[in-house]
Amino acid sequence: MSRKPWTDCDALQCSSSQTADASSVDRFDVIVVGAGPVGLSFAASLAQSRLKVAVVERQSLESLANPAFDGREIALTHASVGILRELGAWDAIPASDKSPLQGARVLNGSSPFALCFDSPSGSAEPLGILVPNCRIRDALFKIVHFQGHAQLLCGHSVVNATTSHKEAVIRLCDGRQLAARLLVAADSRLSATRDLLGIGADINRLGNSMLICRVRHERAHHQIAVEWFDHHQTIAMLPLMEGVSSLLLTLRSNEADRLLALDDDLFLMELTNRCRGRLGEMTLASTRHAYPLVTTWAHKFWAPSAALIGDAALGMHPVTAHGFNIGLSGQKQLADGILAACRERRDIADPDMLGRYESRLRLSAAPLYHATNVLVALYSGEHPTARLARHAGLRFAQYLPFIRHGISAMLRR
Ligand SMILES: Cc1cc2nc3c(=O)[nH]c(=O)nc-3n(C[C@H](O)[C@H](O)[C@H](O)COP(=O)(O)OP(=O)(O)OC[C@H]3O[C@@H](n4cnc5c(N)ncnc54)[C@H](O)[C@@H]3O)c2cc1C
């Protein structure tokens, strides 16, 4: 941690006045595009190697160093906590930002019936831990910045990428060219790098948005999350510190835009009505944020001299809260493959190793990805048969303990 930070982040955004010598090429072993939580985790995972790593990010150093609250509270599994701990990021997150999730209740419409997920009886271990996305980004940024192992190139977008069996070459918006043995795209679910590499993806724009804010409320949440599939809306209440929850409201995108434009008092009044008093009286405790919902699944997770990680490989619907968890374990699988190749003096972009990375990630993520999409289709349908089916589904699951215990185990993994 004592090494000098190796950064090149003073240039904020590319402009025509910032042009680099296009004839020279800066060479690296690995270039990561995207300093989101998965790209940063991957860069941190490679710190134990002697590889020359660059991380290209379109945001400025200032925004990366002070990530703003973005509404997302990430429900981390125990496996993810383990990976963050290994990277040194877990202990860099203040304890006051870690909220245990002791259980979850799933409700359907106005029915009083709730499907319950709890920690195994006698176990004090929570189902998962909620941490604000900005705190995860902050901790990972500090690790990568102060390790000084990876060169951070901030304020730059990638405008071209070509790959061959020998190397990958990218051009940045200021004209600078970088080459590497392996290019890793971690630039979100609508990854421009994935497009530049010619890798197709199933992109499903759902027409809904998730509107999120923190609220302070009268009734205790007992660290229990609530997922409530109501008519024309889904509300999730995630328990944070005492008397504070994160409220996630899924609506048609035009409805979400209308709510976003209301002043605070009108917004709160509408939120209270929509929650039908479940949390008692409420006040706003944060800014509001809206995310248009898009799921993506890339047709391939690798190409010669290139790989996709995080949301660039697969972007999950947030309802089952697993996108980052899957991205984090996926980047670890790829980094482990690369570190093993370094130790054994093999090629770090060996197609067999990249193929194994893809197979493992597909196998571990596909069941959850497809199950989540089926759940979303069933629970957002407004037809009376869809409502009946979800009511029956919840009862069925409640009386078949292996289904509930299976889902609880999946949440905890
Ligand atoms: C509302 C919501 C709630 C969620 N809740 C959970 C949860 O509870 N649990 C969970 O596991 N997951 C959750 N997720 C999913 C999780 O947020 C994502 O899976 C995770 O952020 C993916 O990280 P990433 O680094 O792959 O991509 P991103 O977070 O999208 O980061 C991509 C980075 O790439 C940069 N970038 C983009 N394009 C370029 C370019 N051309 N050149 C350079 N840089 C570029 C961006 O600026 C950004 O920094 C949630 C998502 C949403 C929307």
CSV table of C-alpha atoms and ligand atoms in Angstrom, one decimal:
chain,number,residue,atom,x,y,z
A,1,MET,CA,0.0,0.0,0.0
A,2,SER,CA,3.0,2.3,0.2
A,3,ARG,CA,3.7,2.4,-3.5
A,4,LYS,CA,3.1,5.7,-5.3
A,5,PRO,CA,-0.3,5.9,-7.1
A,6,TRP,CA,0.2,5.4,-10.8
A,7,THR,CA,-2.5,7.5,-12.4
A,8,ASP,CA,-3.1,9.6,-15.5
A,9,CYS,CA,-6.3,11.1,-14.6
A,10,ASP,CA,-5.9,14.8,-14.8
A,11,ALA,CA,-7.6,15.1,-18.2
A,12,LEU,CA,-11.3,15.1,-17.4
A,13,GLN,CA,-13.3,14.6,-20.6
A,14,CYS,CA,-11.9,14.1,-24.1
A,15,SER,CA,-12.2,17.2,-26.3
A,16,SER,CA,-10.7,18.1,-29.6
A,17,SER,CA,-8.0,20.2,-27.8
A,18,GLN,CA,-6.8,17.0,-26.1
A,19,THR,CA,-5.2,14.9,-28.7
A,20,ALA,CA,-2.3,12.4,-28.2
A,21,ASP,CA,0.3,11.2,-30.7
A,22,ALA,CA,-1.7,8.6,-32.6
A,23,SER,CA,1.4,7.0,-34.1
A,24,SER,CA,2.8,5.8,-30.7
A,25,VAL,CA,1.3,2.8,-28.9
A,26,ASP,CA,1.4,2.3,-25.1
A,27,ARG,CA,1.9,-1.4,-24.4
A,28,PHE,CA,0.3,-3.3,-21.4
A,29,ASP,CA,-0.3,-6.9,-20.5
A,30,VAL,CA,-3.9,-6.3,-19.6
A,31,ILE,CA,-6.2,-3.4,-20.4
A,32,VAL,CA,-9.5,-3.2,-18.4
A,33,VAL,CA,-12.2,-0.9,-19.8
A,34,GLY,CA,-14.5,0.4,-17.1
A,35,ALA,CA,-13.6,1.2,-13.4
A,36,GLY,CA,-17.0,0.1,-12.1
A,37,PRO,CA,-17.1,-2.2,-9.1
A,38,VAL,CA,-16.3,-5.3,-11.2
A,39,GLY,CA,-13.5,-3.7,-13.3
A,40,LEU,CA,-11.9,-2.3,-10.2
A,41,SER,CA,-12.2,-5.7,-8.4
A,42,PHE,CA,-10.5,-7.4,-11.4
A,43,ALA,CA,-7.7,-4.9,-11.4
A,44,ALA,CA,-7.2,-5.4,-7.6
A,45,SER,CA,-7.3,-9.2,-8.1
A,46,LEU,CA,-4.3,-8.9,-10.5
A,47,ALA,CA,-2.2,-6.9,-8.1
A,48,GLN,CA,-0.4,-10.0,-6.9
A,49,SER,CA,1.0,-10.5,-10.4
A,50,ARG,CA,3.8,-8.5,-12.2
A,51,LEU,CA,1.5,-7.8,-15.1
A,52,LYS,CA,1.4,-4.3,-16.5
A,53,VAL,CA,-2.3,-3.3,-16.1
A,54,ALA,CA,-4.2,-0.3,-17.4
A,55,VAL,CA,-7.8,0.6,-16.4
A,56,VAL,CA,-9.5,3.0,-18.8
A,57,GLU,CA,-12.6,4.9,-17.4
A,58,ARG,CA,-14.7,7.6,-18.9
A,59,GLN,CA,-15.4,9.3,-15.6
A,60,SER,CA,-13.0,11.7,-14.0
A,61,LEU,CA,-10.6,10.8,-11.2
A,62,GLU,CA,-12.6,13.1,-8.9
A,63,SER,CA,-15.8,11.2,-9.5
A,64,LEU,CA,-14.0,7.8,-9.0
A,65,ALA,CA,-12.4,9.0,-5.8
A,66,ASN,CA,-15.6,10.4,-4.4
A,67,PRO,CA,-18.4,8.2,-5.8
A,68,ALA,CA,-21.7,9.9,-5.3
A,69,PHE,CA,-24.7,8.1,-3.6
A,70,ASP,CA,-26.5,6.5,-6.5
A,71,GLY,CA,-29.5,4.9,-4.6
A,72,ARG,CA,-28.3,1.3,-5.1
A,73,GLU,CA,-27.9,-0.8,-1.9
A,74,ILE,CA,-26.2,-3.9,-2.9
A,75,ALA,CA,-27.3,-7.1,-1.1
A,76,LEU,CA,-23.9,-9.0,-0.8
A,77,THR,CA,-23.8,-12.7,-0.4
A,78,HIS,CA,-21.3,-14.3,2.0
A,79,ALA,CA,-19.2,-15.4,-0.9
A,80,SER,CA,-19.0,-11.8,-2.1
A,81,VAL,CA,-18.0,-10.6,1.3
A,82,GLY,CA,-15.2,-13.2,1.3
A,83,ILE,CA,-13.9,-12.0,-2.1
A,84,LEU,CA,-14.0,-8.3,-1.0
A,85,ARG,CA,-12.2,-9.3,2.2
A,86,GLU,CA,-9.5,-11.0,0.3
A,87,LEU,CA,-9.0,-7.9,-1.9
A,88,GLY,CA,-8.8,-5.8,1.3
A,89,ALA,CA,-11.9,-3.8,0.4
A,90,TRP,CA,-14.3,-5.2,3.0
A,91,ASP,CA,-12.5,-3.7,6.0
A,92,ALA,CA,-12.3,-0.3,4.1
A,93,ILE,CA,-16.1,-0.1,4.2
A,94,PRO,CA,-17.3,1.6,7.5
A,95,ALA,CA,-19.3,-0.7,9.7
A,96,SER,CA,-22.1,1.9,9.8
A,97,ASP,CA,-22.6,1.2,6.1
A,98,LYS,CA,-23.1,-2.5,6.5
A,99,SER,CA,-26.7,-3.5,7.2
A,100,PRO,CA,-27.5,-7.2,7.9
A,101,LEU,CA,-30.4,-8.8,6.1
A,102,GLN,CA,-32.1,-11.2,8.6
A,103,GLY,CA,-35.0,-12.3,6.4
A,104,ALA,CA,-37.3,-11.5,3.5
A,105,ARG,CA,-41.0,-11.5,2.9
A,106,VAL,CA,-42.7,-11.7,-0.5
A,107,LEU,CA,-46.3,-10.3,-0.7
A,108,ASN,CA,-48.7,-10.5,-3.6
A,109,GLY,CA,-51.3,-7.7,-4.2
A,110,SER,CA,-53.6,-7.0,-1.2
A,111,SER,CA,-53.3,-10.6,0.1
A,112,PRO,CA,-52.1,-10.7,3.8
A,113,PHE,CA,-50.2,-13.9,3.0
A,114,ALA,CA,-46.4,-13.6,3.0
A,115,LEU,CA,-43.8,-16.1,1.7
A,116,CYS,CA,-41.0,-16.0,4.3
A,117,PHE,CA,-37.3,-16.5,3.9
A,118,ASP,CA,-35.3,-16.6,7.1
A,119,SER,CA,-31.8,-17.6,8.3
A,120,PRO,CA,-31.7,-21.3,9.3
A,121,SER,CA,-33.2,-21.7,12.8
A,122,GLY,CA,-30.5,-21.2,15.5
A,123,SER,CA,-28.2,-19.4,13.1
A,124,ALA,CA,-27.2,-15.9,13.9
A,125,GLU,CA,-25.8,-15.5,10.4
A,126,PRO,CA,-27.8,-13.0,8.2
A,127,LEU,CA,-29.0,-14.0,4.7
A,128,GLY,CA,-26.8,-11.2,3.3
A,129,ILE,CA,-25.4,-7.8,4.0
A,130,LEU,CA,-26.6,-4.6,2.4
A,131,VAL,CA,-23.9,-2.0,1.4
A,132,PRO,CA,-24.4,1.2,-0.6
A,133,ASN,CA,-22.9,0.7,-4.1
A,134,CYS,CA,-20.9,4.0,-3.7
A,135,ARG,CA,-19.2,2.6,-0.6
A,136,ILE,CA,-18.2,-0.6,-2.5
A,137,ARG,CA,-16.8,1.6,-5.4
A,138,ASP,CA,-15.1,3.8,-3.0
A,139,ALA,CA,-13.3,1.0,-1.1
A,140,LEU,CA,-12.3,-0.7,-4.4
A,141,PHE,CA,-11.0,2.5,-5.9
A,142,LYS,CA,-8.8,3.2,-2.8
A,143,ILE,CA,-7.4,-0.3,-3.0
A,144,VAL,CA,-6.5,0.0,-6.7
A,145,HIS,CA,-5.3,3.6,-6.5
A,146,PHE,CA,-3.0,3.1,-3.5
A,147,GLN,CA,-1.7,-0.3,-4.6
A,148,GLY,CA,-0.3,1.7,-7.5
A,149,HIS,CA,-0.2,-1.5,-9.5
A,150,ALA,CA,-2.6,-0.6,-12.3
A,151,GLN,CA,-2.4,2.6,-14.3
A,152,LEU,CA,-5.7,4.5,-14.1
A,153,LEU,CA,-6.6,6.4,-17.3
A,154,CYS,CA,-9.6,8.5,-16.3
A,155,GLY,CA,-11.7,10.8,-18.4
A,156,HIS,CA,-11.3,8.6,-21.5
A,157,SER,CA,-13.7,6.5,-23.5
A,158,VAL,CA,-12.7,3.8,-25.9
A,159,VAL,CA,-13.7,4.7,-29.5
A,160,ASN,CA,-12.1,1.8,-31.3
A,161,ALA,CA,-11.0,-1.8,-30.5
A,162,THR,CA,-9.5,-4.5,-32.7
A,163,THR,CA,-8.2,-7.9,-31.7
A,164,SER,CA,-6.2,-10.7,-33.2
A,165,HIS,CA,-4.8,-13.9,-31.9
A,166,LYS,CA,-1.6,-11.9,-30.9
A,167,GLU,CA,-3.0,-8.8,-29.2
A,168,ALA,CA,-5.8,-6.3,-28.7
A,169,VAL,CA,-5.4,-2.6,-29.7
A,170,ILE,CA,-7.8,0.2,-28.5
A,171,ARG,CA,-8.0,3.8,-29.4
A,172,LEU,CA,-9.1,6.4,-26.8
A,173,CYS,CA,-11.2,9.5,-27.6
A,174,ASP,CA,-8.0,11.7,-27.4
A,175,GLY,CA,-6.4,9.6,-30.2
A,176,ARG,CA,-4.0,7.7,-27.9
A,177,GLN,CA,-3.5,4.0,-28.8
A,178,LEU,CA,-3.0,1.2,-26.3
A,179,ALA,CA,-2.1,-2.4,-27.0
A,180,ALA,CA,-2.3,-5.4,-24.7
A,181,ARG,CA,-2.2,-9.2,-24.7
A,182,LEU,CA,-5.6,-9.2,-23.2
A,183,LEU,CA,-8.4,-6.6,-23.3
A,184,VAL,CA,-11.1,-7.0,-20.7
A,185,ALA,CA,-14.4,-5.2,-21.1
A,186,ALA,CA,-16.1,-4.1,-17.8
A,187,ASP,CA,-18.0,-1.2,-19.2
A,188,SER,CA,-21.6,-2.0,-18.2
A,189,ARG,CA,-24.5,-3.8,-19.7
A,190,LEU,CA,-24.6,-1.6,-22.8
A,191,SER,CA,-20.9,-2.1,-23.3
A,192,ALA,CA,-19.5,-0.1,-26.2
A,193,THR,CA,-16.3,-2.3,-26.1
A,194,ARG,CA,-18.5,-5.4,-26.5
A,195,ASP,CA,-20.0,-3.8,-29.6
A,196,LEU,CA,-16.6,-2.8,-31.0
A,197,LEU,CA,-15.4,-6.4,-30.6
A,198,GLY,CA,-18.3,-7.5,-32.6
A,199,ILE,CA,-19.8,-9.6,-29.8
A,200,GLY,CA,-23.6,-9.7,-30.0
A,201,ALA,CA,-25.9,-9.7,-27.0
A,202,ASP,CA,-29.6,-10.3,-26.1
A,203,ILE,CA,-30.7,-6.9,-24.9
A,204,ASN,CA,-34.1,-6.8,-23.3
A,205,ARG,CA,-35.4,-3.3,-22.6
A,206,LEU,CA,-38.3,-3.9,-20.2
A,207,GLY,CA,-40.0,-0.5,-20.5
A,208,ASN,CA,-40.0,-0.3,-16.7
A,209,SER,CA,-37.8,1.8,-14.4
A,210,MET,CA,-36.7,1.3,-10.8
A,211,LEU,CA,-37.1,4.4,-8.7
A,212,ILE,CA,-35.1,4.4,-5.5
A,213,CYS,CA,-34.6,6.5,-2.5
A,214,ARG,CA,-34.0,6.1,1.2
A,215,VAL,CA,-36.8,6.9,3.7
A,216,ARG,CA,-37.0,7.4,7.4
A,217,HIS,CA,-40.1,5.7,8.8
A,218,GLU,CA,-42.1,5.2,11.9
A,219,ARG,CA,-42.4,1.4,12.1
A,220,ALA,CA,-39.5,-0.9,12.8
A,221,HIS,CA,-38.2,-3.0,9.9
A,222,HIS,CA,-36.5,-5.7,12.1
A,223,GLN,CA,-33.8,-6.1,9.4
A,224,ILE,CA,-36.4,-7.9,7.2
A,225,ALA,CA,-36.7,-7.0,3.5
A,226,VAL,CA,-40.1,-6.9,1.8
A,227,GLU,CA,-40.8,-7.5,-1.9
A,228,TRP,CA,-44.3,-6.6,-2.6
A,229,PHE,CA,-45.8,-7.4,-6.1
A,230,ASP,CA,-48.7,-5.0,-6.2
A,231,HIS,CA,-51.0,-4.1,-9.1
A,232,HIS,CA,-49.0,-2.0,-11.7
A,233,GLN,CA,-46.1,-1.6,-9.4
A,234,THR,CA,-43.6,-3.6,-7.4
A,235,ILE,CA,-42.2,-2.2,-4.1
A,236,ALA,CA,-39.2,-3.5,-2.3
A,237,MET,CA,-38.2,-2.2,1.1
A,238,LEU,CA,-34.6,-2.9,2.1
A,239,PRO,CA,-33.8,-2.5,5.8
A,240,LEU,CA,-30.8,-0.3,6.5
A,241,MET,CA,-30.0,1.4,9.8
A,242,GLU,CA,-32.7,1.6,12.5
A,243,GLY,CA,-35.8,3.4,11.2
A,244,VAL,CA,-34.4,3.8,7.7
A,245,SER,CA,-35.1,1.7,4.6
A,246,SER,CA,-34.3,1.9,0.9
A,247,LEU,CA,-37.5,2.0,-1.1
A,248,LEU,CA,-37.4,0.6,-4.6
A,249,LEU,CA,-40.5,1.2,-6.7
A,250,THR,CA,-40.7,-0.5,-10.1
A,251,LEU,CA,-43.1,1.2,-12.5
A,252,ARG,CA,-43.6,1.9,-16.2
A,253,SER,CA,-40.8,4.3,-17.2
A,254,ASN,CA,-43.1,7.2,-18.0
A,255,GLU,CA,-44.7,6.9,-14.5
A,256,ALA,CA,-41.3,6.8,-12.9
A,257,ASP,CA,-40.3,10.0,-14.8
A,258,ARG,CA,-43.5,11.7,-13.6
A,259,LEU,CA,-42.7,10.8,-9.9
A,260,LEU,CA,-39.1,11.9,-10.4
A,261,ALA,CA,-40.3,15.3,-11.5
A,262,LEU,CA,-42.6,15.9,-8.4
A,263,ASP,CA,-41.4,18.2,-5.6
A,264,ASP,CA,-40.3,16.4,-2.4
A,265,ASP,CA,-43.7,16.9,-0.6
A,266,LEU,CA,-45.8,15.6,-3.4
A,267,PHE,CA,-43.4,12.8,-4.1
A,268,LEU,CA,-43.5,11.7,-0.4
A,269,MET,CA,-47.3,11.9,-0.4
A,270,GLU,CA,-47.5,9.6,-3.4
A,271,LEU,CA,-45.0,7.2,-2.0
A,272,THR,CA,-46.9,7.0,1.3
A,273,ASN,CA,-50.1,6.2,-0.6
A,274,ARG,CA,-48.4,3.6,-2.7
A,275,CYS,CA,-46.9,1.9,0.4
A,276,ARG,CA,-50.4,1.9,2.0
A,277,GLY,CA,-48.9,2.8,5.4
A,278,ARG,CA,-46.8,-0.4,5.7
A,279,LEU,CA,-43.9,1.6,7.1
A,280,GLY,CA,-46.0,4.2,9.0
A,281,GLU,CA,-45.3,7.8,8.5
A,282,MET,CA,-42.3,8.5,6.2
A,283,THR,CA,-39.8,11.3,5.4
A,284,LEU,CA,-37.3,11.4,2.6
A,285,ALA,CA,-33.7,10.5,3.7
A,286,SER,CA,-31.8,10.8,0.4
A,287,THR,CA,-31.9,11.9,-3.2
A,288,ARG,CA,-34.0,10.0,-5.7
A,289,HIS,CA,-32.6,7.9,-8.5
A,290,ALA,CA,-34.2,6.1,-11.4
A,291,TYR,CA,-32.8,3.1,-13.5
A,292,PRO,CA,-34.5,2.0,-16.7
A,293,LEU,CA,-34.5,-1.8,-16.5
A,294,VAL,CA,-32.5,-3.6,-19.2
A,295,THR,CA,-31.3,-7.2,-19.0
A,296,THR,CA,-28.4,-8.4,-21.2
A,297,TRP,CA,-26.7,-11.6,-22.0
A,298,ALA,CA,-23.7,-11.5,-24.3
A,299,HIS,CA,-23.5,-14.3,-27.0
A,300,LYS,CA,-19.9,-14.9,-26.1
A,301,PHE,CA,-17.9,-14.0,-23.0
A,302,TRP,CA,-14.6,-14.0,-24.8
A,303,ALA,CA,-12.9,-13.4,-28.2
A,304,PRO,CA,-9.3,-13.8,-29.3
A,305,SER,CA,-7.2,-11.6,-26.9
A,306,ALA,CA,-10.4,-10.3,-25.2
A,307,ALA,CA,-12.9,-11.2,-22.4
A,308,LEU,CA,-16.1,-9.7,-21.0
A,309,ILE,CA,-16.7,-9.4,-17.2
A,310,GLY,CA,-19.5,-8.0,-15.0
A,311,ASP,CA,-22.6,-6.5,-16.6
A,312,ALA,CA,-20.8,-6.4,-20.0
A,313,ALA,CA,-21.0,-10.2,-20.0
A,314,LEU,CA,-24.5,-10.5,-18.3
A,315,GLY,CA,-26.7,-7.8,-16.9
A,316,MET,CA,-29.3,-9.3,-14.5
A,317,HIS,CA,-32.7,-7.8,-13.5
A,318,PRO,CA,-32.1,-6.3,-10.0
A,319,VAL,CA,-35.1,-7.9,-8.4
A,320,THR,CA,-33.1,-11.0,-7.2
A,321,ALA,CA,-30.1,-8.7,-6.3
A,322,HIS,CA,-27.4,-10.9,-7.8
A,323,GLY,CA,-25.8,-8.8,-10.7
A,324,PHE,CA,-22.8,-7.7,-8.7
A,325,ASN,CA,-22.5,-10.9,-6.8
A,326,ILE,CA,-22.2,-12.8,-10.1
A,327,GLY,CA,-19.9,-10.2,-11.6
A,328,LEU,CA,-17.6,-10.4,-8.6
A,329,SER,CA,-17.3,-14.2,-8.6
A,330,GLY,CA,-16.8,-14.1,-12.5
A,331,GLN,CA,-14.0,-11.6,-12.3
A,332,LYS,CA,-12.3,-13.8,-9.7
A,333,GLN,CA,-12.6,-16.9,-12.0
A,334,LEU,CA,-10.9,-15.0,-14.8
A,335,ALA,CA,-8.2,-13.4,-12.6
A,336,ASP,CA,-7.4,-16.9,-11.1
A,337,GLY,CA,-7.0,-18.3,-14.6
A,338,ILE,CA,-4.6,-15.4,-15.5
A,339,LEU,CA,-2.6,-15.7,-12.2
A,340,ALA,CA,-2.3,-19.5,-12.7
A,341,ALA,CA,-1.0,-18.8,-16.3
A,342,CYS,CA,1.5,-16.3,-15.0
A,343,ARG,CA,2.8,-18.8,-12.4
A,344,GLU,CA,3.1,-21.5,-15.0
A,345,ARG,CA,4.6,-19.2,-17.6
A,346,ARG,CA,1.7,-19.8,-19.9
A,347,ASP,CA,-0.1,-17.3,-22.2
A,348,ILE,CA,-2.5,-15.0,-20.2
A,349,ALA,CA,-4.9,-15.0,-23.1
A,350,ASP,CA,-4.9,-18.7,-23.7
A,351,PRO,CA,-8.1,-19.6,-25.6
A,352,ASP,CA,-8.6,-22.7,-23.5
A,353,MET,CA,-8.4,-20.7,-20.3
A,354,LEU,CA,-10.8,-18.1,-21.6
A,355,GLY,CA,-13.2,-20.9,-22.8
A,356,ARG,CA,-13.2,-22.4,-19.3
A,357,TYR,CA,-13.9,-19.0,-17.8
A,358,GLU,CA,-16.9,-18.7,-20.1
A,359,SER,CA,-18.3,-22.2,-19.5
A,360,ARG,CA,-18.1,-21.8,-15.7
A,361,LEU,CA,-19.7,-18.4,-15.7
A,362,ARG,CA,-22.5,-19.6,-18.0
A,363,LEU,CA,-23.1,-22.6,-15.9
A,364,SER,CA,-23.3,-20.7,-12.6
A,365,ALA,CA,-25.2,-17.7,-13.9
A,366,ALA,CA,-27.7,-19.1,-16.4
A,367,PRO,CA,-30.1,-20.7,-13.9
A,368,LEU,CA,-30.4,-17.6,-11.8
A,369,TYR,CA,-30.6,-15.3,-14.9
A,370,HIS,CA,-33.4,-17.3,-16.5
A,371,ALA,CA,-35.3,-17.9,-13.3
A,372,THR,CA,-35.2,-14.2,-12.5
A,373,ASN,CA,-36.6,-13.4,-16.0
A,374,VAL,CA,-39.5,-15.9,-15.5
A,375,LEU,CA,-40.2,-14.4,-12.0
A,376,VAL,CA,-40.3,-10.9,-13.5
A,377,ALA,CA,-42.7,-12.0,-16.3
A,378,LEU,CA,-44.9,-13.8,-13.8
A,379,TYR,CA,-44.9,-11.0,-11.2
A,380,SER,CA,-45.4,-8.1,-13.5
A,381,GLY,CA,-48.3,-9.6,-15.4
A,382,GLU,CA,-51.6,-7.9,-14.7
A,383,HIS,CA,-53.9,-10.6,-16.3
A,384,PRO,CA,-56.1,-12.2,-13.6
A,385,THR,CA,-54.6,-15.6,-14.4
A,386,ALA,CA,-51.1,-14.2,-13.7
A,387,ARG,CA,-52.3,-12.8,-10.4
A,388,LEU,CA,-53.8,-16.2,-9.5
A,389,ALA,CA,-50.7,-18.0,-10.6
A,390,ARG,CA,-48.4,-15.9,-8.4
A,391,HIS,CA,-50.8,-16.3,-5.4
A,392,ALA,CA,-50.7,-20.1,-5.9
A,393,GLY,CA,-46.9,-19.9,-6.5
A,394,LEU,CA,-46.3,-18.2,-3.1
A,395,ARG,CA,-48.5,-20.7,-1.2
A,396,PHE,CA,-46.9,-23.6,-3.0
A,397,ALA,CA,-43.4,-22.4,-2.1
A,398,GLN,CA,-44.4,-21.7,1.6
A,399,TYR,CA,-45.6,-25.3,2.1
A,400,LEU,CA,-42.7,-26.9,0.3
A,401,PRO,CA,-39.8,-26.1,2.7
A,402,PHE,CA,-37.1,-27.4,0.3
A,403,ILE,CA,-38.1,-24.6,-2.2
A,404,ARG,CA,-37.8,-21.9,0.6
A,405,HIS,CA,-34.6,-23.4,2.0
A,406,GLY,CA,-33.1,-23.7,-1.5
A,407,ILE,CA,-33.9,-20.0,-2.2
A,408,SER,CA,-32.5,-18.9,1.3
A,409,ALA,CA,-29.4,-20.9,0.6
A,410,MET,CA,-29.0,-19.2,-2.8
A,411,LEU,CA,-29.4,-15.8,-1.2
A,412,ARG,CA,-26.8,-16.7,1.4
A,413,ARG,CA,-24.2,-18.3,-0.9
B,1,LIG,C1,-31.3,-0.5,-9.0
B,1,LIG,C2,-30.2,-1.6,-8.9
B,1,LIG,C3,-30.1,-2.3,-7.8
B,1,LIG,C4,-29.1,-3.4,-7.8
B,1,LIG,N1,-29.0,-4.1,-6.7
B,1,LIG,C5,-28.1,-5.2,-6.7
B,1,LIG,C6,-27.9,-6.0,-5.5
B,1,LIG,O1,-28.6,-5.8,-4.5
B,1,LIG,N2,-27.0,-7.0,-5.6
B,1,LIG,C7,-26.2,-7.2,-6.7
B,1,LIG,O2,-25.4,-8.2,-6.7
B,1,LIG,N3,-26.3,-6.4,-7.8
B,1,LIG,C8,-27.2,-5.4,-7.8
B,1,LIG,N4,-27.4,-4.6,-8.9
B,1,LIG,C9,-26.5,-4.9,-10.1
B,1,LIG,C10,-25.1,-4.2,-9.9
B,1,LIG,O3,-25.3,-2.8,-9.6
B,1,LIG,C11,-24.3,-4.4,-11.2
B,1,LIG,O4,-24.3,-5.7,-11.5
B,1,LIG,C12,-22.9,-3.8,-11.1
B,1,LIG,O5,-22.9,-2.4,-10.9
B,1,LIG,C13,-22.1,-4.1,-12.3
B,1,LIG,O6,-20.8,-3.6,-12.2
B,1,LIG,P1,-19.9,-3.4,-13.5
B,1,LIG,O7,-18.6,-2.9,-12.9
B,1,LIG,O8,-19.9,-4.6,-14.3
B,1,LIG,O9,-20.6,-2.2,-14.3
B,1,LIG,P2,-21.0,-0.7,-14.0
B,1,LIG,O10,-21.3,-0.6,-12.5
B,1,LIG,O11,-22.1,-0.4,-14.9
B,1,LIG,O12,-19.7,0.1,-14.3
B,1,LIG,C14,-19.2,0.3,-15.6
B,1,LIG,C15,-18.1,1.4,-15.6
B,1,LIG,O13,-17.6,1.5,-16.9
B,1,LIG,C16,-17.5,2.9,-17.3
B,1,LIG,N5,-17.7,3.0,-18.7
B,1,LIG,C17,-18.8,2.7,-19.5
B,1,LIG,N6,-18.6,2.9,-20.8
B,1,LIG,C18,-17.3,3.2,-20.9
B,1,LIG,C19,-16.4,3.4,-22.0
B,1,LIG,N7,-16.9,3.4,-23.3
B,1,LIG,N8,-15.1,3.7,-21.8
B,1,LIG,C20,-14.6,3.8,-20.5
B,1,LIG,N9,-15.4,3.5,-19.4
B,1,LIG,C21,-16.7,3.2,-19.6
B,1,LIG,C22,-18.7,3.5,-16.5
B,1,LIG,O14,-18.4,4.9,-16.3
B,1,LIG,C23,-18.6,2.7,-15.2
B,1,LIG,O15,-17.7,3.3,-14.3
B,1,LIG,C24,-28.3,-3.6,-8.9
B,1,LIG,C25,-28.5,-2.8,-10.1
B,1,LIG,C26,-29.4,-1.8,-10.1
B,1,LIG,C27,-29.6,-1.0,-11.3
